[in-house]
Amino acid sequence: MDFRGRIKEILKRSDVDAILVSQRPNLIYFSGFDTGYLISDGENHSLLVPRLELSRAMETTEVEISAFSEYETEISEFESDKVHFKKPEDLIYQELDGMGLDTVGVDSKIKEDLQE
């Protein structure tokens, strides 16, 4: 089963509109990449990664990728539409808000990340 099928299955079993994943084993299982945050409603998949991981993520997975960086520096043309100068939690909230979801299932590490 490909990762999209895995996501649809977990959404169906969990009765949620989307998932938000951050634990490394779960990221690998659902996206094929090992760092960042995955948001998916079964149709739209966004992987949010640290800016330093952007190139590797783009080589590794086929999902939509955005990168976050808390520090504003010059960006290359390659990065121009992918890099957001925001804290990761702010980018997560922006992505979720744009999806118009009612219920989001999260893995346990997310709760810790967002409370910091």
C-alpha positions as YAML, in Angstrom:
chain: A
units: angstrom
residues:
- id: 1
  name: MET
  ca: [0.00, 0.00, 0.00]
- id: 2
  name: ASP
  ca: [1.37, 3.41, -0.89]
- id: 3
  name: PHE
  ca: [1.47, 6.20, 1.68]
- id: 4
  name: ARG
  ca: [-1.66, 7.86, 0.26]
- id: 5
  name: GLY
  ca: [-3.59, 4.65, 0.83]
- id: 6
  name: ARG
  ca: [-2.20, 4.44, 4.35]
- id: 7
  name: ILE
  ca: [-3.37, 7.98, 5.09]
- id: 8
  name: LYS
  ca: [-6.86, 7.31, 3.75]
- id: 9
  name: GLU
  ca: [-7.08, 4.15, 5.84]
- id: 10
  name: ILE
  ca: [-6.07, 5.91, 9.08]
- id: 11
  name: LEU
  ca: [-8.50, 8.76, 8.37]
- id: 12
  name: LYS
  ca: [-11.30, 6.27, 7.83]
- id: 13
  name: ARG
  ca: [-10.50, 4.29, 11.00]
- id: 14
  name: SER
  ca: [-9.96, 7.37, 13.17]
- id: 15
  name: ASP
  ca: [-13.01, 9.37, 12.06]
- id: 16
  name: VAL
  ca: [-11.01, 12.59, 11.58]
- id: 17
  name: ASP
  ca: [-10.82, 15.00, 8.65]
- id: 18
  name: ALA
  ca: [-7.02, 15.12, 8.55]
- id: 19
  name: ILE
  ca: [-3.87, 13.95, 10.29]
- id: 20
  name: LEU
  ca: [-0.92, 15.93, 11.60]
- id: 21
  name: VAL
  ca: [2.17, 13.76, 12.03]
- id: 22
  name: SER
  ca: [5.60, 14.56, 13.48]
- id: 23
  name: GLN
  ca: [7.10, 11.40, 14.95]
- id: 24
  name: ARG
  ca: [9.92, 10.09, 12.77]
- id: 25
  name: PRO
  ca: [8.58, 6.52, 12.28]
- id: 26
  name: ASN
  ca: [5.13, 7.90, 11.42]
- id: 27
  name: LEU
  ca: [6.58, 10.44, 8.98]
- id: 28
  name: ILE
  ca: [8.50, 7.73, 7.17]
- id: 29
  name: TYR
  ca: [5.43, 5.47, 7.07]
- id: 30
  name: PHE
  ca: [3.09, 8.18, 5.76]
- id: 31
  name: SER
  ca: [5.42, 10.25, 3.54]
- id: 32
  name: GLY
  ca: [8.73, 8.49, 2.94]
- id: 33
  name: PHE
  ca: [10.60, 11.38, 4.60]
- id: 34
  name: ASP
  ca: [11.99, 11.46, 8.13]
- id: 35
  name: THR
  ca: [11.92, 15.09, 9.33]
- id: 36
  name: GLY
  ca: [9.26, 17.76, 9.81]
- id: 37
  name: TYR
  ca: [5.48, 17.70, 9.96]
- id: 38
  name: LEU
  ca: [2.99, 16.06, 7.60]
- id: 39
  name: ILE
  ca: [-0.54, 17.41, 7.22]
- id: 40
  name: SER
  ca: [-2.96, 15.40, 5.09]
- id: 41
  name: ASP
  ca: [-6.70, 15.21, 4.54]
- id: 42
  name: GLY
  ca: [-6.33, 12.18, 2.29]
- id: 43
  name: GLU
  ca: [-6.28, 14.24, -0.90]
- id: 44
  name: ASN
  ca: [-3.95, 17.14, -0.06]
- id: 45
  name: HIS
  ca: [-0.60, 16.34, 1.52]
- id: 46
  name: SER
  ca: [1.75, 19.01, 2.88]
- id: 47
  name: LEU
  ca: [5.16, 18.24, 4.31]
- id: 48
  name: LEU
  ca: [6.62, 21.08, 6.37]
- id: 49
  name: VAL
  ca: [10.37, 20.78, 6.84]
- id: 50
  name: PRO
  ca: [13.21, 22.88, 8.24]
- id: 51
  name: ARG
  ca: [14.75, 25.01, 5.49]
- id: 52
  name: LEU
  ca: [18.01, 23.06, 5.65]
- id: 53
  name: GLU
  ca: [16.10, 19.89, 4.73]
- id: 54
  name: LEU
  ca: [14.26, 21.34, 1.71]
- id: 55
  name: SER
  ca: [16.50, 19.93, -1.04]
- id: 56
  name: ARG
  ca: [16.64, 16.48, 0.52]
- id: 57
  name: ALA
  ca: [12.86, 16.44, 1.02]
- id: 58
  name: MET
  ca: [12.26, 17.38, -2.60]
- id: 59
  name: GLU
  ca: [14.50, 14.51, -3.74]
- id: 60
  name: THR
  ca: [12.86, 12.01, -1.39]
- id: 61
  name: THR
  ca: [9.10, 12.48, -1.47]
- id: 62
  name: GLU
  ca: [6.39, 13.45, -3.93]
- id: 63
  name: VAL
  ca: [4.13, 15.45, -1.60]
- id: 64
  name: GLU
  ca: [3.79, 19.24, -1.57]
- id: 65
  name: ILE
  ca: [6.68, 20.66, 0.48]
- id: 66
  name: SER
  ca: [7.06, 23.92, 2.36]
- id: 67
  name: ALA
  ca: [10.07, 24.89, 4.44]
- id: 68
  name: PHE
  ca: [10.19, 26.99, 7.58]
- id: 69
  name: SER
  ca: [12.92, 29.18, 8.96]
- id: 70
  name: GLU
  ca: [12.67, 31.49, 11.93]
- id: 71
  name: TYR
  ca: [15.54, 33.60, 10.59]
- id: 72
  name: GLU
  ca: [15.17, 35.78, 7.52]
- id: 73
  name: THR
  ca: [18.08, 35.45, 5.14]
- id: 74
  name: GLU
  ca: [18.48, 35.66, 1.40]
- id: 75
  name: ILE
  ca: [16.78, 32.89, -0.49]
- id: 76
  name: SER
  ca: [17.60, 31.40, -3.85]
- id: 77
  name: GLU
  ca: [15.23, 31.35, -6.80]
- id: 78
  name: PHE
  ca: [14.85, 27.61, -6.15]
- id: 79
  name: GLU
  ca: [13.55, 28.34, -2.63]
- id: 80
  name: SER
  ca: [11.44, 31.41, -3.39]
- id: 81
  name: ASP
  ca: [8.02, 29.75, -3.40]
- id: 82
  name: LYS
  ca: [8.85, 27.11, -0.78]
- id: 83
  name: VAL
  ca: [10.47, 28.95, 2.16]
- id: 84
  name: HIS
  ca: [8.39, 30.71, 4.81]
- id: 85
  name: PHE
  ca: [10.06, 32.80, 7.48]
- id: 86
  name: LYS
  ca: [7.88, 31.54, 10.31]
- id: 87
  name: LYS
  ca: [8.05, 29.33, 13.35]
- id: 88
  name: PRO
  ca: [6.99, 25.78, 12.49]
- id: 89
  name: GLU
  ca: [3.88, 25.99, 14.65]
- id: 90
  name: ASP
  ca: [2.76, 29.17, 12.83]
- id: 91
  name: LEU
  ca: [3.17, 27.44, 9.47]
- id: 92
  name: ILE
  ca: [1.22, 24.42, 10.78]
- id: 93
  name: TYR
  ca: [-1.64, 26.65, 11.90]
- id: 94
  name: GLN
  ca: [-1.61, 28.47, 8.54]
- id: 95
  name: GLU
  ca: [-1.78, 25.20, 6.59]
- id: 96
  name: LEU
  ca: [-4.56, 23.78, 8.78]
- id: 97
  name: ASP
  ca: [-6.55, 27.00, 8.63]
- id: 98
  name: GLY
  ca: [-6.35, 27.00, 4.84]
- id: 99
  name: MET
  ca: [-7.76, 23.47, 4.66]
- id: 100
  name: GLY
  ca: [-10.99, 24.34, 6.51]
- id: 101
  name: LEU
  ca: [-11.07, 21.19, 8.63]
- id: 102
  name: ASP
  ca: [-13.27, 20.28, 11.58]
- id: 103
  name: THR
  ca: [-11.29, 17.47, 13.22]
- id: 104
  name: VAL
  ca: [-7.55, 16.79, 13.05]
- id: 105
  name: GLY
  ca: [-5.91, 13.69, 14.48]
- id: 106
  name: VAL
  ca: [-2.42, 14.30, 15.86]
- id: 107
  name: ASP
  ca: [0.35, 12.03, 17.04]
- id: 108
  name: SER
  ca: [1.54, 12.45, 20.63]
- id: 109
  name: LYS
  ca: [4.71, 14.40, 19.78]
- id: 110
  name: ILE
  ca: [2.70, 17.22, 18.19]
- id: 111
  name: LYS
  ca: [1.10, 18.08, 21.51]
- id: 112
  name: GLU
  ca: [4.56, 18.54, 23.02]
- id: 113
  name: ASP
  ca: [5.84, 20.57, 20.03]
- id: 114
  name: LEU
  ca: [2.91, 22.97, 20.00]
- id: 115
  name: GLN
  ca: [2.95, 23.54, 23.76]
- id: 116
  name: GLU
  ca: [6.56, 24.75, 23.78]
...
